[in-house]
mmCIF file with all atom_site columns, C-alpha atoms in Angstrom:
data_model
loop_
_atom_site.group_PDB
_atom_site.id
_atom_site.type_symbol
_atom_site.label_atom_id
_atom_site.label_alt_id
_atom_site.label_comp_id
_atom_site.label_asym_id
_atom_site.label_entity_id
_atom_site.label_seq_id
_atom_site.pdbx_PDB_ins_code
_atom_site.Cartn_x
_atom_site.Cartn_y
_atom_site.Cartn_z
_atom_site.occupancy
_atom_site.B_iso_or_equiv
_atom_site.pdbx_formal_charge
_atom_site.auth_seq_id
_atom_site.auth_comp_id
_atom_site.auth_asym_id
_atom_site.auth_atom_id
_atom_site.pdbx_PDB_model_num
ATOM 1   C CA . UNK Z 1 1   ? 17.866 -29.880 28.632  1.00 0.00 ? 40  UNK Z CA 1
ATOM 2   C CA . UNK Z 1 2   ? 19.341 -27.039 27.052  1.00 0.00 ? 41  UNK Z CA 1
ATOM 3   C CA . UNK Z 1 3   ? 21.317 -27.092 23.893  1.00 0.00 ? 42  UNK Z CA 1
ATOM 4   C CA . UNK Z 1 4   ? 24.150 -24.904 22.827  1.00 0.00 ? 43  UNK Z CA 1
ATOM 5   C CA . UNK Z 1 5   ? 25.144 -24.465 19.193  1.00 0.00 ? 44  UNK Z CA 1
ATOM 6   C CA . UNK Z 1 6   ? 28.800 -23.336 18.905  1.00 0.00 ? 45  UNK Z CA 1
ATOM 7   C CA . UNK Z 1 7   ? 29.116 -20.340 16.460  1.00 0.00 ? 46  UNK Z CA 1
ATOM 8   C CA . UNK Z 1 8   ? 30.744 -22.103 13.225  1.00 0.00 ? 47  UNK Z CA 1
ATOM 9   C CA . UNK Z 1 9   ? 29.028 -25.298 14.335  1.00 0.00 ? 48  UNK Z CA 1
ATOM 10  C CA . UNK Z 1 10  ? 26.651 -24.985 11.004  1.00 0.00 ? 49  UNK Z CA 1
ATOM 11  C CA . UNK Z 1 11  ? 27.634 -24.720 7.489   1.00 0.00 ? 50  UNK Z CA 1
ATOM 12  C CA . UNK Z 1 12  ? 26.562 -21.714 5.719   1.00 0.00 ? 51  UNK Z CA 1
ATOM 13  C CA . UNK Z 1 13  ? 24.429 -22.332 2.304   1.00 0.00 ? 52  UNK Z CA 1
ATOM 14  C CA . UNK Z 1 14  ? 24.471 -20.065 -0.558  1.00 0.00 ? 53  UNK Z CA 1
ATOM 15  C CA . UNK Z 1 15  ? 21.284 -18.311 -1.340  1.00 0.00 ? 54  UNK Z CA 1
ATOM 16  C CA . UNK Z 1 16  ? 19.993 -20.232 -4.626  1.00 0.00 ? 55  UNK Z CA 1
ATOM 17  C CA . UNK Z 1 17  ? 19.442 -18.373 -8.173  1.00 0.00 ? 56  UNK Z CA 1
ATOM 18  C CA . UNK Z 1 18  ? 15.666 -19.349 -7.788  1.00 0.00 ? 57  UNK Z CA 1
ATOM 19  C CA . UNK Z 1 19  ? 14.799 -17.361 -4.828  1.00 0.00 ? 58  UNK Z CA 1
ATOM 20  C CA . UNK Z 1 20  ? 17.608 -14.470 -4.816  1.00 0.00 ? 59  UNK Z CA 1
ATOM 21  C CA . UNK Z 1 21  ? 19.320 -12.162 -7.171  1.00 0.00 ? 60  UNK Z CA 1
ATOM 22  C CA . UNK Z 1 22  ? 23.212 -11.504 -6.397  1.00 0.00 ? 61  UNK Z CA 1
ATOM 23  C CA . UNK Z 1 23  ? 25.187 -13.319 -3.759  1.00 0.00 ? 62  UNK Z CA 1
ATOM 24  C CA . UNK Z 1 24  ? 23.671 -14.483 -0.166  1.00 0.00 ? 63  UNK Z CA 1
ATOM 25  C CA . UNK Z 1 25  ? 24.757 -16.293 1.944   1.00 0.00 ? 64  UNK Z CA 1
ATOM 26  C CA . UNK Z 1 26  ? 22.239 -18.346 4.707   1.00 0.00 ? 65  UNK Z CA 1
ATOM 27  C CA . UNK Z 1 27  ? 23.454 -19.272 8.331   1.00 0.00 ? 66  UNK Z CA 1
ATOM 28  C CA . UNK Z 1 28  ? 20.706 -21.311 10.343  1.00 0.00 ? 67  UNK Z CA 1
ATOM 29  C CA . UNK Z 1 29  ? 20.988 -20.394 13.672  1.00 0.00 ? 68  UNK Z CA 1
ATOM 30  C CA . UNK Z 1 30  ? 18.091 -22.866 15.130  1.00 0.00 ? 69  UNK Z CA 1
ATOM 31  C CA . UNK Z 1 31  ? 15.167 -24.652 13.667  1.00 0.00 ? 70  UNK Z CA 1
ATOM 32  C CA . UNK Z 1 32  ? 11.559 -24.998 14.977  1.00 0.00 ? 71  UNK Z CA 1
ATOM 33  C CA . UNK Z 1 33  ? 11.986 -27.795 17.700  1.00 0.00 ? 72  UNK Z CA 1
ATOM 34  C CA . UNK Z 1 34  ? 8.070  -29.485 18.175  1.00 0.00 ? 73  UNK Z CA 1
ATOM 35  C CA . UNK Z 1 35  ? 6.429  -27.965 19.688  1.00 0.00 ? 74  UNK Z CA 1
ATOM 36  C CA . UNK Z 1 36  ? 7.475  -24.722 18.666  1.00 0.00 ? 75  UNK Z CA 1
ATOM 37  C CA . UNK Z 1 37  ? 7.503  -23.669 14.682  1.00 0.00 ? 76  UNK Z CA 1
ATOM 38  C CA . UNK Z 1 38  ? 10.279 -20.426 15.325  1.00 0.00 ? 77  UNK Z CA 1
ATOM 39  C CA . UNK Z 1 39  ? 13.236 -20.361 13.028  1.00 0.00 ? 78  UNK Z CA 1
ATOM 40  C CA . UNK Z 1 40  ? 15.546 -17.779 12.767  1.00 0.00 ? 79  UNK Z CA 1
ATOM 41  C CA . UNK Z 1 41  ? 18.674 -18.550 10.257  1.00 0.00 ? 80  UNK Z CA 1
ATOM 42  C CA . UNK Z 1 42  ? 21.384 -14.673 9.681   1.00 0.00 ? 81  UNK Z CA 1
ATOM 43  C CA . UNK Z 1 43  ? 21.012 -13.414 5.865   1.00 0.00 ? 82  UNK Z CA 1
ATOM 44  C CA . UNK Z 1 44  ? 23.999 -11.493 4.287   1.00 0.00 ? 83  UNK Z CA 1
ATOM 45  C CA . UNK Z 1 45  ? 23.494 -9.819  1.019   1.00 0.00 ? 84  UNK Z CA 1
ATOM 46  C CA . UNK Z 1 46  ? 26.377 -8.629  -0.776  1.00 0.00 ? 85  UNK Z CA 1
ATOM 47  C CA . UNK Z 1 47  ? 25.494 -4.956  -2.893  1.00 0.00 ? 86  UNK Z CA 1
ATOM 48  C CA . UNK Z 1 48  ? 23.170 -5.354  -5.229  1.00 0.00 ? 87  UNK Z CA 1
ATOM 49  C CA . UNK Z 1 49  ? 21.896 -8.578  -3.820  1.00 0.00 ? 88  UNK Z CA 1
ATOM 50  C CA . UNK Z 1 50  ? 18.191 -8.959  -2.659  1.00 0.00 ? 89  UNK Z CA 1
ATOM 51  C CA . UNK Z 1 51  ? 15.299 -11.632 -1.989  1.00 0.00 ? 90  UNK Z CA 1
ATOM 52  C CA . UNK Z 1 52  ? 12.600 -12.331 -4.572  1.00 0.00 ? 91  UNK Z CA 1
ATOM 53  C CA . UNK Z 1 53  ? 9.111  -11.511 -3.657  1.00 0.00 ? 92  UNK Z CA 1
ATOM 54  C CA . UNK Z 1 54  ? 7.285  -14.039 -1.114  1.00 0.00 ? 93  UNK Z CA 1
ATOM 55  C CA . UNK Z 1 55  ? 5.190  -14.377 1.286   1.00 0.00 ? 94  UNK Z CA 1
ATOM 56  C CA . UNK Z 1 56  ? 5.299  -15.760 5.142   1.00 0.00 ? 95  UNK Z CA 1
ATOM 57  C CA . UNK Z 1 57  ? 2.026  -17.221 6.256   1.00 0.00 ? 96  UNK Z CA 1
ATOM 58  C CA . UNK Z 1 58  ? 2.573  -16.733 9.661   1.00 0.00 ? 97  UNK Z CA 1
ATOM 59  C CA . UNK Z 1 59  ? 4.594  -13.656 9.227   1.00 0.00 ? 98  UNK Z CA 1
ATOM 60  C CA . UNK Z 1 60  ? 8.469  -12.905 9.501   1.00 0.00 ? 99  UNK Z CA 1
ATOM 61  C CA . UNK Z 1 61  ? 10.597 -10.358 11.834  1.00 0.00 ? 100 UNK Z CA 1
ATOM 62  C CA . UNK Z 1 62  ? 14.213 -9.077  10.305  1.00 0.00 ? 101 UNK Z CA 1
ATOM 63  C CA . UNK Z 1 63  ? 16.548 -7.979  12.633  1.00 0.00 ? 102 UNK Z CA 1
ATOM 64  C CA . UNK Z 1 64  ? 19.401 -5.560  10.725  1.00 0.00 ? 103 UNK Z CA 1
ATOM 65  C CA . UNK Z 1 65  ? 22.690 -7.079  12.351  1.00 0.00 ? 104 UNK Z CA 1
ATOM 66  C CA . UNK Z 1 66  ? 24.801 -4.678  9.794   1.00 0.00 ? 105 UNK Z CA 1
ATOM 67  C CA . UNK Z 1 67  ? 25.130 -2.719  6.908   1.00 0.00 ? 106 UNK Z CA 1
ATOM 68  C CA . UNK Z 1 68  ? 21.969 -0.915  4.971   1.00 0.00 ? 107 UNK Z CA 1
ATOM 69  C CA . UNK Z 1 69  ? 19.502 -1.937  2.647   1.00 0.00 ? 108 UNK Z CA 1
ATOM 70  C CA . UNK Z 1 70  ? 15.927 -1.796  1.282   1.00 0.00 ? 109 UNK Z CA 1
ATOM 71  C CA . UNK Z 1 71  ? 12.977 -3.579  1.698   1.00 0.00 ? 110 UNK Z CA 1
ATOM 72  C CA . UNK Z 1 72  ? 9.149  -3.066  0.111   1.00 0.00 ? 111 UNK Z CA 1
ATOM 73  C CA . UNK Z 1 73  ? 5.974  -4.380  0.974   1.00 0.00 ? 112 UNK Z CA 1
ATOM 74  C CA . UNK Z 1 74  ? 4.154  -4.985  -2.289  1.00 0.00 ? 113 UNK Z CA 1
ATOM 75  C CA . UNK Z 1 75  ? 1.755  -1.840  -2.879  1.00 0.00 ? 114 UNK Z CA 1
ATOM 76  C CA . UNK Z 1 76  ? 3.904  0.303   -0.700  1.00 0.00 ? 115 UNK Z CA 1
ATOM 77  C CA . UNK Z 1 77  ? 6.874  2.091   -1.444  1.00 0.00 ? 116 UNK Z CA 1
ATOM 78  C CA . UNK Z 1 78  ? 10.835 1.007   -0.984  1.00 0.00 ? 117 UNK Z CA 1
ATOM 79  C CA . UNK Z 1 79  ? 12.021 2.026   2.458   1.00 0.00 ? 118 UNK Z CA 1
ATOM 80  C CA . UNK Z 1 80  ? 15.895 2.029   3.553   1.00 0.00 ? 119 UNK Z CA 1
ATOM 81  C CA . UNK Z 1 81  ? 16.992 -0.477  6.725   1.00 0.00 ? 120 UNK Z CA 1
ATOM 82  C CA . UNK Z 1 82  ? 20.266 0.273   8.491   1.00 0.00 ? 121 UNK Z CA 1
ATOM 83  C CA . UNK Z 1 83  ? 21.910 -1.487  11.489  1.00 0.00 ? 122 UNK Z CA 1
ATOM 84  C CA . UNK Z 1 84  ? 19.502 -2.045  14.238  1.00 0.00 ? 123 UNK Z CA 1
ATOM 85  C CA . UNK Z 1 85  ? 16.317 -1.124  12.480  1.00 0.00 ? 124 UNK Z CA 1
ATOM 86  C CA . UNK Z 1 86  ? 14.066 -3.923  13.176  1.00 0.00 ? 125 UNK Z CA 1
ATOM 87  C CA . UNK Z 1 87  ? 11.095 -5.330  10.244  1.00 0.00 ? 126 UNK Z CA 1
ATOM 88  C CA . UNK Z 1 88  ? 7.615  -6.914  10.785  1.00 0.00 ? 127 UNK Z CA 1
ATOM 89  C CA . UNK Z 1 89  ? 6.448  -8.241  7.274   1.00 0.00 ? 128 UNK Z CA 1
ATOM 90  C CA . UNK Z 1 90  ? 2.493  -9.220  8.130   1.00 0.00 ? 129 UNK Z CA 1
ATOM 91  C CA . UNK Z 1 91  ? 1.037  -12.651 7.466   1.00 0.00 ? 130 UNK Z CA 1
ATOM 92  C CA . UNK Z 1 92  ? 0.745  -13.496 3.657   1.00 0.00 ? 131 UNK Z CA 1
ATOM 93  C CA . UNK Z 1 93  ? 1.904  -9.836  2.762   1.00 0.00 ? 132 UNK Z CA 1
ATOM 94  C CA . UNK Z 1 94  ? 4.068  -9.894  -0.538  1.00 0.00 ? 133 UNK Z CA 1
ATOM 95  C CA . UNK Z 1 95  ? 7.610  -8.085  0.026   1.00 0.00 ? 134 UNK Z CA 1
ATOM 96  C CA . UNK Z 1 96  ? 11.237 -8.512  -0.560  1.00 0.00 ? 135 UNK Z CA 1
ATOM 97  C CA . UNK Z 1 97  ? 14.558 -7.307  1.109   1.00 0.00 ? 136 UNK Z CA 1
ATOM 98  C CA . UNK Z 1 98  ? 18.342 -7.195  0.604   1.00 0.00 ? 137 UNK Z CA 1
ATOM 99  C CA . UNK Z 1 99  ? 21.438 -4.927  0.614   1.00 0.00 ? 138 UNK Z CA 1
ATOM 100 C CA . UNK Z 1 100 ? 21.799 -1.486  -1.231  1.00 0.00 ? 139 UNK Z CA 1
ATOM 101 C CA . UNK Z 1 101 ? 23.368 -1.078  -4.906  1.00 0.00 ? 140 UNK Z CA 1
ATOM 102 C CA . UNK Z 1 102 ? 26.579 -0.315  -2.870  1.00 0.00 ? 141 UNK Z CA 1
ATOM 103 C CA . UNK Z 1 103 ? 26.398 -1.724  0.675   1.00 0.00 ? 142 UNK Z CA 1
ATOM 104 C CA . UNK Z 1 104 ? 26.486 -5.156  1.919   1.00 0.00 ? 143 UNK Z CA 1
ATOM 105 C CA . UNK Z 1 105 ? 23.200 -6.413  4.633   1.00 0.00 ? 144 UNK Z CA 1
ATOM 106 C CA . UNK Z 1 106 ? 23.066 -9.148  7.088   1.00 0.00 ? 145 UNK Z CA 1
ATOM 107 C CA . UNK Z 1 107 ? 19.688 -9.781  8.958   1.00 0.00 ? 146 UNK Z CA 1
ATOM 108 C CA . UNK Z 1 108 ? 18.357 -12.048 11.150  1.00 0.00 ? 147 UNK Z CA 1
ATOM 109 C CA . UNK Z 1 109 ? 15.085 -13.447 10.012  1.00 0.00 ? 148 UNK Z CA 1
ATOM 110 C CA . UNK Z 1 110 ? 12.896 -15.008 12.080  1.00 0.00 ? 149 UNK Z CA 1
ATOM 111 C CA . UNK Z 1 111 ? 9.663  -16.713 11.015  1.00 0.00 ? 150 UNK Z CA 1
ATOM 112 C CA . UNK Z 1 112 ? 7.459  -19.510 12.055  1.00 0.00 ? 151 UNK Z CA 1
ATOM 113 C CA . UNK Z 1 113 ? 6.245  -22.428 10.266  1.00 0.00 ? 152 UNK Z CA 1
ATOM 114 C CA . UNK Z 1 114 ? 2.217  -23.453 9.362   1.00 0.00 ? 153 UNK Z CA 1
ATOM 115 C CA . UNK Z 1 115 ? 1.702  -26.799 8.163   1.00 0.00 ? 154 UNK Z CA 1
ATOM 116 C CA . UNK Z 1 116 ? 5.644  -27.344 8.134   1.00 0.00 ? 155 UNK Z CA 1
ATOM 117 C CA . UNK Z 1 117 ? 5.854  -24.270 5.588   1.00 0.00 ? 156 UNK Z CA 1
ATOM 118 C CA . UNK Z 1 118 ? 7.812  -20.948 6.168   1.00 0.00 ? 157 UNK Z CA 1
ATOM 119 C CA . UNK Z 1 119 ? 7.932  -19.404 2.915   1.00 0.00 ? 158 UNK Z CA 1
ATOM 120 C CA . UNK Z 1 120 ? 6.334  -18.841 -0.493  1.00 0.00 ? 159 UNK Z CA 1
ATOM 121 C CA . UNK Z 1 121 ? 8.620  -18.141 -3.382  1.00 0.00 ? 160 UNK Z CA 1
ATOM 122 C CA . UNK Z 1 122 ? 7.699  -16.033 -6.231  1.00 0.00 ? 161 UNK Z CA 1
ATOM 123 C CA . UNK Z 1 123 ? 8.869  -14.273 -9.428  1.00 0.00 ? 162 UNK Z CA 1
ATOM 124 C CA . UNK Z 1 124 ? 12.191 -11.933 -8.776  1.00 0.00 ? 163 UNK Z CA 1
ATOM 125 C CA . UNK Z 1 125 ? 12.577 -8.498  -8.156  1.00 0.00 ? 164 UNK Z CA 1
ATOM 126 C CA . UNK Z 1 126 ? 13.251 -6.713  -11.300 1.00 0.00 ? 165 UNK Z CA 1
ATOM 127 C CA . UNK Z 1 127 ? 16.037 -4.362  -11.409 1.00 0.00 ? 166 UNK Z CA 1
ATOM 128 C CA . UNK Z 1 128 ? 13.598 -1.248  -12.186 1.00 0.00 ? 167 UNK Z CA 1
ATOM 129 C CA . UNK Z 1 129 ? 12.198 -2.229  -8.660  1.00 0.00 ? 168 UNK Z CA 1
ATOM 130 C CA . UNK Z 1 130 ? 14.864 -2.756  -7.198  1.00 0.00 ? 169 UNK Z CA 1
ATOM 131 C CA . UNK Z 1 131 ? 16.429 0.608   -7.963  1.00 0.00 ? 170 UNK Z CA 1
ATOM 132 C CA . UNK Z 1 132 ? 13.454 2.519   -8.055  1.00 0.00 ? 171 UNK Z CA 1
ATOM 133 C CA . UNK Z 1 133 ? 13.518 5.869   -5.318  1.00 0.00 ? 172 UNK Z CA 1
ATOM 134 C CA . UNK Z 1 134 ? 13.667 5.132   -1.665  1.00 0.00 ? 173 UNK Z CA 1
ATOM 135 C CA . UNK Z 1 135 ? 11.044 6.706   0.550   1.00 0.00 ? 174 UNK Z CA 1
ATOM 136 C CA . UNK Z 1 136 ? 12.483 8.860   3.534   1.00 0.00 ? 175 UNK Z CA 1
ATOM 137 C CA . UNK Z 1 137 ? 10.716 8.454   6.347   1.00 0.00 ? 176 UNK Z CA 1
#
């Protein structure tokens, strides 16, 4: 049978210290119903706010719903993500995402789950990364 959430149905969660710098705040918009392991779940980053870096062992997707931002892929350099732009972050790849220094982000993320896992944490973007030069394309 087919389920409808009602926008406003689910309470938003505030991005915790641990695993983001600056305010974010987390909407779920479905979890991974057996036997699927897709979640998807809208991000907003205030300015200055971003992820730390982490992995996703089965990958993630980011779909810019507003705003601008910048995301990096460890290795690789920082890259600016507008409204529309869409993100593939590869299996296990180490990267991190948020808003600008000056413009609020929201994303949709949408990842799946191995084992029951969707996401490795690590150690937070420093703000010399963070504001380091963005690449044009």
């Amino acid at each position: 049978m087919q389920t409808i959430k009602r926008s406003g149905s689910q309470p938003s969660t505030k991005g915790t210290a641990e695993y983001f710098t600056g305010n974010v705040l987390i909407d779920p918009l479905f979890q991974a119903t057996e036997p699927s392991r897709v979640s998807a779940a809208l991000v907003t980053f205030e300015p200055g706010a971003r992820s730390a870096w982490h992995t996703h062992p089965l990958g993630q997707n980011l779909v810019v719903t507003s705003g601008m931002g910048w995301t990096q892929c460890e290795g690789g350099p920082k890259k600016e993500i507008r409204q529309g732009d869409i993100i593939s972050c590869p299996c296990n790849k180490r990267h991190w995402h948020g808003a600008t220094a000056t413009t609020a982000m929201s994303h949709i993320a949408i990842q799946e789950a191995l084992d029951g896992k969707v996401v490795e944490w690590m150690e937070k973007v420093t703000d010399e990364v963070y504001l380091a030069k963005v690449e044009q394309d």
